[in-house]
PDB file of C-alpha atoms in Angstrom:
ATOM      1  CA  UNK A   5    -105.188 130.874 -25.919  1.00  0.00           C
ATOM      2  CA  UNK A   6    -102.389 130.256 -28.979  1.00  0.00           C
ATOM      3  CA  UNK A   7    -103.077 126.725 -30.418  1.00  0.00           C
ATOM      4  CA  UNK A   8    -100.274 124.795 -30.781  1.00  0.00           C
ATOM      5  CA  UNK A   9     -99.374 124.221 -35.027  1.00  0.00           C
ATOM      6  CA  UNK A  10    -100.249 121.156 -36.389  1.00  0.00           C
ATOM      7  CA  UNK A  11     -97.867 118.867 -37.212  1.00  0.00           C
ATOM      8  CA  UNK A  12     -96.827 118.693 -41.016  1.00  0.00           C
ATOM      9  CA  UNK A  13     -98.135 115.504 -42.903  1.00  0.00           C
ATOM     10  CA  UNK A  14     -95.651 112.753 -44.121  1.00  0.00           C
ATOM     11  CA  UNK A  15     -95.138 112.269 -48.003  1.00  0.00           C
ATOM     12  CA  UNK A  16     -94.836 109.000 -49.482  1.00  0.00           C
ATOM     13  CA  UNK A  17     -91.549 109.386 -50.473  1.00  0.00           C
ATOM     14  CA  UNK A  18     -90.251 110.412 -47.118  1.00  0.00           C
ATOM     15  CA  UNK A  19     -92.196 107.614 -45.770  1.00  0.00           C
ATOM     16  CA  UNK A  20     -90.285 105.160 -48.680  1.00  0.00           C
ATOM     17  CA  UNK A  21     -86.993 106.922 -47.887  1.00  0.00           C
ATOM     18  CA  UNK A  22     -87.365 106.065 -43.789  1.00  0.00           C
ATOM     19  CA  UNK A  23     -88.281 102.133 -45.312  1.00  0.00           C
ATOM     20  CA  UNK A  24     -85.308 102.412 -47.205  1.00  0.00           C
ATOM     21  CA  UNK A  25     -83.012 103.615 -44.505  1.00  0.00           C
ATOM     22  CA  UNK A  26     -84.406 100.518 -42.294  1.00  0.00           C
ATOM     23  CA  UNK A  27     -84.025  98.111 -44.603  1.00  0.00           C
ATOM     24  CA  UNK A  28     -79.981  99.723 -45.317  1.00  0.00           C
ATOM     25  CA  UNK A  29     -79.299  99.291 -41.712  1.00  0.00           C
ATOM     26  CA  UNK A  30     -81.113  96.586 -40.785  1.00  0.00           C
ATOM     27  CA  UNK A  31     -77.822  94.229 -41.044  1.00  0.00           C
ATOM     28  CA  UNK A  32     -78.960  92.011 -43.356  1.00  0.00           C
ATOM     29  CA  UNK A  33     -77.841  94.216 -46.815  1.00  0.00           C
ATOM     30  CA  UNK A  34     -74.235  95.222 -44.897  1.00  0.00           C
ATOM     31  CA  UNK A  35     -73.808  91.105 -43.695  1.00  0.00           C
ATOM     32  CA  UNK A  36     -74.187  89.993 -47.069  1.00  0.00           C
ATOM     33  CA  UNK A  37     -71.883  92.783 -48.892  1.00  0.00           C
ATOM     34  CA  UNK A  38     -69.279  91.485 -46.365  1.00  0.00           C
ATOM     35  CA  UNK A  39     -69.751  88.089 -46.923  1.00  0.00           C
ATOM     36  CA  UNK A  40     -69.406  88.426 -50.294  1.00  0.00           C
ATOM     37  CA  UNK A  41     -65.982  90.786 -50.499  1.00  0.00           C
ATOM     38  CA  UNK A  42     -64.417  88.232 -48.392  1.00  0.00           C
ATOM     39  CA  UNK A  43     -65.164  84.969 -49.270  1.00  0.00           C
ATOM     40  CA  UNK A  44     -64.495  87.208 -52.749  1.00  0.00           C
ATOM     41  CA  UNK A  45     -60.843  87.814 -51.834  1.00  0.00           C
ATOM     42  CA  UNK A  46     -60.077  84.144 -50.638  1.00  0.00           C
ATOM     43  CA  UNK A  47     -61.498  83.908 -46.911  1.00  0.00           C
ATOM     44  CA  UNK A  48     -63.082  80.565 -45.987  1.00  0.00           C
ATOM     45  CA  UNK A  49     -66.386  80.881 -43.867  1.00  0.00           C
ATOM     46  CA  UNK A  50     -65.647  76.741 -42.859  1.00  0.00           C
ATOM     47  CA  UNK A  51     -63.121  75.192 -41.544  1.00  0.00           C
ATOM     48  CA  UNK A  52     -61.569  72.215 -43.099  1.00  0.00           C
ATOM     49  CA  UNK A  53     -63.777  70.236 -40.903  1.00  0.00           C
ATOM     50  CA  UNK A  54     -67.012  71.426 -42.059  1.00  0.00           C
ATOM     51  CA  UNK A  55     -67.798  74.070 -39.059  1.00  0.00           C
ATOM     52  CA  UNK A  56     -68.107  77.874 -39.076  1.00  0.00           C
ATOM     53  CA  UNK A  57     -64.757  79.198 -39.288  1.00  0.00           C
ATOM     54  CA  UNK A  58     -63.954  81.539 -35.873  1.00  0.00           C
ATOM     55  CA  UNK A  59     -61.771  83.937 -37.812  1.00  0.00           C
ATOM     56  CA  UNK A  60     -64.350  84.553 -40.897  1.00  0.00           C
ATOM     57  CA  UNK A  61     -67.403  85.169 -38.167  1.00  0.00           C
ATOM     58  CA  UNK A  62     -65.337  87.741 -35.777  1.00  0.00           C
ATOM     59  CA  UNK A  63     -64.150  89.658 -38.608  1.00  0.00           C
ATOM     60  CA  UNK A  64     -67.541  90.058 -40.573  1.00  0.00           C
ATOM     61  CA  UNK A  65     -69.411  90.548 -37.268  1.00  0.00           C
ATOM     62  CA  UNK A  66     -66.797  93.775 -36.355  1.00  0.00           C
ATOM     63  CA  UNK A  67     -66.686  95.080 -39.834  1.00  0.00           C
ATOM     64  CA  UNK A  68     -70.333  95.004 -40.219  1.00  0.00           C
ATOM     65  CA  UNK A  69     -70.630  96.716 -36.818  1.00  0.00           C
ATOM     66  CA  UNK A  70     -68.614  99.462 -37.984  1.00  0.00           C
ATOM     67  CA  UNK A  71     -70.340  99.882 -41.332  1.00  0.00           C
ATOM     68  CA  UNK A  72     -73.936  99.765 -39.793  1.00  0.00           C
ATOM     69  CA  UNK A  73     -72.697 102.252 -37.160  1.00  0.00           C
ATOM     70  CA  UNK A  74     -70.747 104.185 -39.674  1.00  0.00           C
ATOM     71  CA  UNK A  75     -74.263 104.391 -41.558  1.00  0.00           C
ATOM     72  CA  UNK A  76     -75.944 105.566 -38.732  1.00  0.00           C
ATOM     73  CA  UNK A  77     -74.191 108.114 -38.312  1.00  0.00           C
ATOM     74  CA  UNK A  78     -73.867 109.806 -41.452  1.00  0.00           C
ATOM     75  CA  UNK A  79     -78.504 109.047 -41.886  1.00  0.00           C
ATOM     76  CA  UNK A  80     -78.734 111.234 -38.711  1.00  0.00           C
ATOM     77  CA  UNK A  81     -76.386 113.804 -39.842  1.00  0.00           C
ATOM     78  CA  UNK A  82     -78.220 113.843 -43.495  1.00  0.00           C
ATOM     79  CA  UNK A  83     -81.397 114.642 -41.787  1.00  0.00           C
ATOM     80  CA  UNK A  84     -79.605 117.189 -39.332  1.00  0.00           C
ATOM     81  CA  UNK A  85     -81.155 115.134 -36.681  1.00  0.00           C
ATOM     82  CA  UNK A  86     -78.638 114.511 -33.842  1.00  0.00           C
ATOM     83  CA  UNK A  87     -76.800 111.836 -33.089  1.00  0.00           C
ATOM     84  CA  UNK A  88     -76.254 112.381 -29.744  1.00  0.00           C
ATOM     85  CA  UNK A  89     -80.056 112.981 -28.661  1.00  0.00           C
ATOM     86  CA  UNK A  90     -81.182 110.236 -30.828  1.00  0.00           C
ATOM     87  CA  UNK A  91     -79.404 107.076 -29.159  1.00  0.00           C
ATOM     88  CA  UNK A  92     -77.508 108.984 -26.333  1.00  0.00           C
ATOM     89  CA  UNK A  93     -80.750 110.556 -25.060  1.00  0.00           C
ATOM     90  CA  UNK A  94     -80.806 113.699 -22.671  1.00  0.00           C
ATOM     91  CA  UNK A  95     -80.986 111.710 -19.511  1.00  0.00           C
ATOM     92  CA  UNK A  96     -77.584 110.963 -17.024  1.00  0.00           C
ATOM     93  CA  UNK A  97     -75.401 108.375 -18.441  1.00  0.00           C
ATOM     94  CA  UNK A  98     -74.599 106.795 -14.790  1.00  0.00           C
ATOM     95  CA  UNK A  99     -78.412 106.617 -14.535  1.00  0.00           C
ATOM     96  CA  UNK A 100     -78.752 104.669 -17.668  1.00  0.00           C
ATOM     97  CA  UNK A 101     -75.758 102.228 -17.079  1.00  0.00           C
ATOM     98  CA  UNK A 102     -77.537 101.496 -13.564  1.00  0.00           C
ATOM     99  CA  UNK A 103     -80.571 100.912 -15.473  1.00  0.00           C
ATOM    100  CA  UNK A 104     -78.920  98.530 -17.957  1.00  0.00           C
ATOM    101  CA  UNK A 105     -77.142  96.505 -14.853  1.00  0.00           C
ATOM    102  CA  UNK A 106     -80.909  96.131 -12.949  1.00  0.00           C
ATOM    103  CA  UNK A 107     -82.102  94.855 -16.277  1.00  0.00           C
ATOM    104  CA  UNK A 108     -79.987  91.537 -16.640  1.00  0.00           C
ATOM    105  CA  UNK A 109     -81.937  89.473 -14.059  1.00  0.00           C
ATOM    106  CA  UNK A 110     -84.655  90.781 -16.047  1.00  0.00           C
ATOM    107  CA  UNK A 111     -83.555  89.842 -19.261  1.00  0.00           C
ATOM    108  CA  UNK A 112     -82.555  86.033 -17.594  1.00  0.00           C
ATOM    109  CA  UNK A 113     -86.588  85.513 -16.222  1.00  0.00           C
ATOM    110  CA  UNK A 114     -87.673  86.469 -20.160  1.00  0.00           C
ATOM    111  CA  UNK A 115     -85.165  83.544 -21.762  1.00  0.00           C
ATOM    112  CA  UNK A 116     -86.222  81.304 -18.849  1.00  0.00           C
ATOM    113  CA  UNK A 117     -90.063  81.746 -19.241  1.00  0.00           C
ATOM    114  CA  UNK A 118     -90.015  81.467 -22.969  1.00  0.00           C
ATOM    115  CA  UNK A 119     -87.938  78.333 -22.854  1.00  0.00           C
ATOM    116  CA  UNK A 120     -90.346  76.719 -20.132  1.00  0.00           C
ATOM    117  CA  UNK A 121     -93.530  77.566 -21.930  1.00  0.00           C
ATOM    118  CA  UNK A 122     -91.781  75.755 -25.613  1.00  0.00           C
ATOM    119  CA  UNK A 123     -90.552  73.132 -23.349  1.00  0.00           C
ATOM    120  CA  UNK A 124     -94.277  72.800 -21.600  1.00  0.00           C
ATOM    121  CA  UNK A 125     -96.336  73.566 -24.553  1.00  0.00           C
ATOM    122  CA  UNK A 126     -94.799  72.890 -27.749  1.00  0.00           C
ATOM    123  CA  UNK A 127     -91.412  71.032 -27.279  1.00  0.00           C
ATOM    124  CA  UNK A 128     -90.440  70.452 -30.859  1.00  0.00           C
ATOM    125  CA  UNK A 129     -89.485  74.142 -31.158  1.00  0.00           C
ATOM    126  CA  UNK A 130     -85.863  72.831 -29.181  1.00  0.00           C
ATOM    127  CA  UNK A 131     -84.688  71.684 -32.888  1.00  0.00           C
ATOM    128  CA  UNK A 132     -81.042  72.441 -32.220  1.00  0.00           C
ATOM    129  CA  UNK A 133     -79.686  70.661 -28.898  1.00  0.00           C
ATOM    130  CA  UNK A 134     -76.337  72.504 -28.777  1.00  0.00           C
ATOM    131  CA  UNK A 135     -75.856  76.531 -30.040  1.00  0.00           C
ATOM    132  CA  UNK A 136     -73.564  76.060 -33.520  1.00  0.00           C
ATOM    133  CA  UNK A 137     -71.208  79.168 -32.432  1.00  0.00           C
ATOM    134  CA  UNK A 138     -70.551  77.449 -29.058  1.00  0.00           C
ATOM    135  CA  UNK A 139     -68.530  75.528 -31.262  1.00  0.00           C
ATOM    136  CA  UNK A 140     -65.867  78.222 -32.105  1.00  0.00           C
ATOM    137  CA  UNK A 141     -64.698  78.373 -28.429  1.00  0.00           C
ATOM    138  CA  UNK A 142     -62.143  75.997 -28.943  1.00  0.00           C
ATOM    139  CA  UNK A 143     -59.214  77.999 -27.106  1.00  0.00           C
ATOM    140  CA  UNK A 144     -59.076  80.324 -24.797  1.00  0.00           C
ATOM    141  CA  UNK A 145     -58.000  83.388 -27.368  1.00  0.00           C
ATOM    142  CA  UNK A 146     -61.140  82.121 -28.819  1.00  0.00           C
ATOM    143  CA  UNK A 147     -63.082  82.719 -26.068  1.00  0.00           C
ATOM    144  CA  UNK A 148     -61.991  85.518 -25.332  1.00  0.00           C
ATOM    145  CA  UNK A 149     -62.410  87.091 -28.679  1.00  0.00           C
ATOM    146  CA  UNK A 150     -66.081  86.118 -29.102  1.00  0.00           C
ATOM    147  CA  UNK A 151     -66.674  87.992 -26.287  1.00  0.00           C
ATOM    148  CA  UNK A 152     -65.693  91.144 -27.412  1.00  0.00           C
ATOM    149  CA  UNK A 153     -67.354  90.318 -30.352  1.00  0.00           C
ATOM    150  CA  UNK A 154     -71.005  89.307 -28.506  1.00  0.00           C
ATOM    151  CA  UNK A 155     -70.354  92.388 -26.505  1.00  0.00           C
ATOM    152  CA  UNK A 156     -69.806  94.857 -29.707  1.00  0.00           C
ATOM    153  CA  UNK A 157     -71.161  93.182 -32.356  1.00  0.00           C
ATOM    154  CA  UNK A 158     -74.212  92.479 -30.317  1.00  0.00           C
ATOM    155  CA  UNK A 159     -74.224  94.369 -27.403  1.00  0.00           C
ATOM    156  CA  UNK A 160     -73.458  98.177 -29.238  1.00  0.00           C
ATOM    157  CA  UNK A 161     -74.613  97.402 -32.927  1.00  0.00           C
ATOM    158  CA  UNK A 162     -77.621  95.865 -32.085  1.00  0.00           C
ATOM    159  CA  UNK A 163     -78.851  98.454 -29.978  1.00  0.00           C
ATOM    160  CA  UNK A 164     -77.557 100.863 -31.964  1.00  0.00           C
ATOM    161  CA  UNK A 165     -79.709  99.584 -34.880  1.00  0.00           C
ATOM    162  CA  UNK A 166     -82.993  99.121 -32.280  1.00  0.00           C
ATOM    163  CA  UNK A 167     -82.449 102.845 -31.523  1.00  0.00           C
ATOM    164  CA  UNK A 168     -82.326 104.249 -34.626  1.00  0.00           C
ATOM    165  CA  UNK A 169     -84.795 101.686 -36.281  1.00  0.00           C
ATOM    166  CA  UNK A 170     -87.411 102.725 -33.700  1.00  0.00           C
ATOM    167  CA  UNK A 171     -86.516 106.026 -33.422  1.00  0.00           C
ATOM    168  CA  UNK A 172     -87.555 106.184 -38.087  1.00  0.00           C
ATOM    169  CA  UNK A 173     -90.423 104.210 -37.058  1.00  0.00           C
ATOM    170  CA  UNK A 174     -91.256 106.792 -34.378  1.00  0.00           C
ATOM    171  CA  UNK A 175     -90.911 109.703 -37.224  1.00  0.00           C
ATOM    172  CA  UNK A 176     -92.746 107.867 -40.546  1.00  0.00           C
ATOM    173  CA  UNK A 177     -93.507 104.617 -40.719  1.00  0.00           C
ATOM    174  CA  UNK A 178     -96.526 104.555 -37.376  1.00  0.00           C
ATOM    175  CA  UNK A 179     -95.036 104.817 -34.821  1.00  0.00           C
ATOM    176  CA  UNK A 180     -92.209 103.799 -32.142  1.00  0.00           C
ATOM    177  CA  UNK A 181     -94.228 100.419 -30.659  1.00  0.00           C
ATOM    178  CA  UNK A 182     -94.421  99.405 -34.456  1.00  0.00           C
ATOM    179  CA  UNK A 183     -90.635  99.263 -34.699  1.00  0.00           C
ATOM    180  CA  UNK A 184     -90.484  97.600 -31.764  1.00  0.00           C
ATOM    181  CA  UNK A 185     -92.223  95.099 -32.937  1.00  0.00           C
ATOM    182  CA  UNK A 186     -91.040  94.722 -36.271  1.00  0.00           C
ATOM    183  CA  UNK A 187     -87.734  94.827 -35.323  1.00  0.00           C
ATOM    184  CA  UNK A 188     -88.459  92.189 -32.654  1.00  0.00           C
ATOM    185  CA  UNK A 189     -89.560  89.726 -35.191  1.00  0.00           C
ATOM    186  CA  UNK A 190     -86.442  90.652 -37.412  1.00  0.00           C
ATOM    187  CA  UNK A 191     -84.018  90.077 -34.368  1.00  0.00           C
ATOM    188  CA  UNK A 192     -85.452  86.646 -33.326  1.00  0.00           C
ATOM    189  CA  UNK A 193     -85.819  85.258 -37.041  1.00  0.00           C
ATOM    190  CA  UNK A 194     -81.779  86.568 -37.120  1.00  0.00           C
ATOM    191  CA  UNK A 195     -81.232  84.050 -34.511  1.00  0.00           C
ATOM    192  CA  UNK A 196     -83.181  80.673 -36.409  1.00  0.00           C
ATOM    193  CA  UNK A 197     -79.791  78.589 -36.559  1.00  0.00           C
ATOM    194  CA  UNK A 198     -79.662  78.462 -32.808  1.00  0.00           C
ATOM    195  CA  UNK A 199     -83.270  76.911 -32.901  1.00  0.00           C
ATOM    196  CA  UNK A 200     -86.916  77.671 -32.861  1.00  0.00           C
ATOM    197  CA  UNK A 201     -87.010  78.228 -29.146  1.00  0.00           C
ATOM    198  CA  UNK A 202     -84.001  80.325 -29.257  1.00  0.00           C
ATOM    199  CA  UNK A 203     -85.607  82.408 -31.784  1.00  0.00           C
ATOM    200  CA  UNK A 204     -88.422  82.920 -29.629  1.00  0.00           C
ATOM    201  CA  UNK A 205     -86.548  83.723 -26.707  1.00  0.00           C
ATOM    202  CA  UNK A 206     -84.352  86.322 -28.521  1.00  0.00           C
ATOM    203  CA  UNK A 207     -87.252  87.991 -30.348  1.00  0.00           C
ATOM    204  CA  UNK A 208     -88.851  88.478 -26.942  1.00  0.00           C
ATOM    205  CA  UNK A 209     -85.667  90.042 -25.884  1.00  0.00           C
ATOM    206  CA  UNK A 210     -85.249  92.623 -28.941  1.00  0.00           C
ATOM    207  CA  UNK A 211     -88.977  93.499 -28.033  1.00  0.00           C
ATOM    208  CA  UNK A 212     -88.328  94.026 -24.399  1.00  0.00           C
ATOM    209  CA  UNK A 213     -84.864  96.367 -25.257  1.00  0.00           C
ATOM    210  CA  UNK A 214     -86.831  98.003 -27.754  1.00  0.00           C
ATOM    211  CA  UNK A 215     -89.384  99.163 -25.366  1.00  0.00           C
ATOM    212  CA  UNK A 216     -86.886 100.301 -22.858  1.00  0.00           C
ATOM    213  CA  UNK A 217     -85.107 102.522 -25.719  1.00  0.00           C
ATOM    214  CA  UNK A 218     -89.182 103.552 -26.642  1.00  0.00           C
ATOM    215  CA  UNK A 219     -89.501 104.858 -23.035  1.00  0.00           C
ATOM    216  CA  UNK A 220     -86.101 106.113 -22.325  1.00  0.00           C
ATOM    217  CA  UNK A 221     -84.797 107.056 -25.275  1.00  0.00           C
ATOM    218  CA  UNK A 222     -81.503 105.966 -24.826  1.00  0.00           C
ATOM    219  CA  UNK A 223     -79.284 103.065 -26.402  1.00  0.00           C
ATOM    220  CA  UNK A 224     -77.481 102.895 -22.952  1.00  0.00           C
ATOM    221  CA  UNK A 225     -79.353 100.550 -20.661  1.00  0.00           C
ATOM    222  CA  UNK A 226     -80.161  98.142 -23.716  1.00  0.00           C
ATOM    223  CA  UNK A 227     -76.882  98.267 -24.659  1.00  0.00           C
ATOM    224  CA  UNK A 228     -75.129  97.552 -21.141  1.00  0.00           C
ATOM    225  CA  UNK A 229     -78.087  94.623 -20.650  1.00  0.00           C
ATOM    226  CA  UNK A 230     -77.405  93.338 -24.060  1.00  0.00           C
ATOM    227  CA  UNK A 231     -73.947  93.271 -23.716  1.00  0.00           C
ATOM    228  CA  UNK A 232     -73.934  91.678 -19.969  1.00  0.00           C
ATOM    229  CA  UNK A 233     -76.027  88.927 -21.111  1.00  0.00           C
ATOM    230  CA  UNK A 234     -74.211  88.102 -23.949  1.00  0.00           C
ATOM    231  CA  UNK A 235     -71.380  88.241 -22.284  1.00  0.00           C
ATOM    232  CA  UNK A 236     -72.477  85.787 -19.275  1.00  0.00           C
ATOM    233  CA  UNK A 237     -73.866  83.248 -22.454  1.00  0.00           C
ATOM    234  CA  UNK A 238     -70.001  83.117 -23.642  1.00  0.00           C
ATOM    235  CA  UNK A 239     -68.675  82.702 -19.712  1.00  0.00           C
ATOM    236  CA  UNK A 240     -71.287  79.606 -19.321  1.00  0.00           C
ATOM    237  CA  UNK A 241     -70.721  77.803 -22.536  1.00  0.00           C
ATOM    238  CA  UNK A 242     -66.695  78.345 -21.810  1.00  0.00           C
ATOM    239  CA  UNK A 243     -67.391  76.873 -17.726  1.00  0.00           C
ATOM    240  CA  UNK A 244     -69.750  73.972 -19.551  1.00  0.00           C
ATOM    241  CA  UNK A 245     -66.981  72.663 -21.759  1.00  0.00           C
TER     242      UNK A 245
END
């Protein structure tokens, strides 16, 4: 019987240069870069009111989905690793969108039993009473942009980032449930200015897509969950106005 070759040990530095490659498309490096080359060549990220300007938020939130993407990309292609297998996955697409669909009720129950347990349990986690980027719906092009942003922006790069973020901690940095995890934290503390319990909520979520991407390998039914729930949030804060 032929014993099967053991698998070659990871190095430090490939283990630093996985970190590093996390940390690079992690959004929070690529976010501030943008920030600063625009508010750099004379874009305002307020309004003359005092509130998060509409036009400064879409337009760092696509750009910085095309750069993390972008980066992606050309990290896969540096370590011949591909692309396609990586996020795509070998399973049927159709399957995977189905998947994604069955997940939003899913993804609803998670929100709703997080919030009910702060609510129960430990109620001065709901810090912020109303969601600060509900207040750049203020007309219907407005509306209607944010939700192509929610839906690319959060729905594609997100998941996107999950994928591959999982997919390095999967290769060198132990193992696929630790990026999960990891990245879970990250993707709730991303979301601390819509409160405590929101963070909660949303970290929950990033740990639940993560482990769907951990089992399927595939971005798709994360990303079509992702994007239908953010894309109901807009529709009910635009009906609730």
């Amino acid at each position: 019987m032929e014993l099967a070759p053991a698998s070659r040990p990871i190095l430090p530095f490939e283990r630093l240069g996985a970190l590093f490659e996390v940390v690079l498309c992690s959004g929070f490096p690529t976010q501030l870069f943008l920030i600063a080359v625009l508010t750099g060549s004379g874009m305002r990220i307020q309004t003359p009111e005092g509130l998060l300007s509409p036009r400064f938020v879409f337009t760092v939130s696509l750009l910085d989905a095309t750069l993390v993407i972008a980066l992606i990309v050309v990290l896969l292609r540096a370590h011949r690793e591909s692309v396609y297998d990586v996020l795509i996955g070998r399973g049927r697409v159709l399957r995977e969108v189905v998947v994604g669909f069955a997940l939003i009720p899913a993804v609803f129950m998670v929100v709703i039993a997080v919030l009910a347990v702060v609510l129960t349990y430990a109620p001065s986690l709901h810090n912020v009473l109303k969601n600060p980027l509900e207040d750049m719906l203020r007309t219907r092009t407005d509306a209607i942009v944010f939700a192509i942003v929610v839906m690319v922006a959060g729905g594609v790069r997100e998941e996107v980032q999950r994928g591959f973020i999982v997919h390095r901690f999967d290769g060198y940095l132990g193992g696929g449930m630790a990026g999960v995890l990891v990245y879970g934290v990250l993707f709730g503390l991303g979301h601390f200015e819509q409160g405590y319990d929101a963070s909660l909520a949303t970290g929950a979520l990033g740990i639940l897509w993560g482990w769907v991407y951990l089992r399927r390998r595939s971005i798709i039914a994360p990303v079509v969950s992702h994007a239908g729930f953010n894309l109901a949030q807009v529709v009910k804060a635009v009906a609730l106005r």
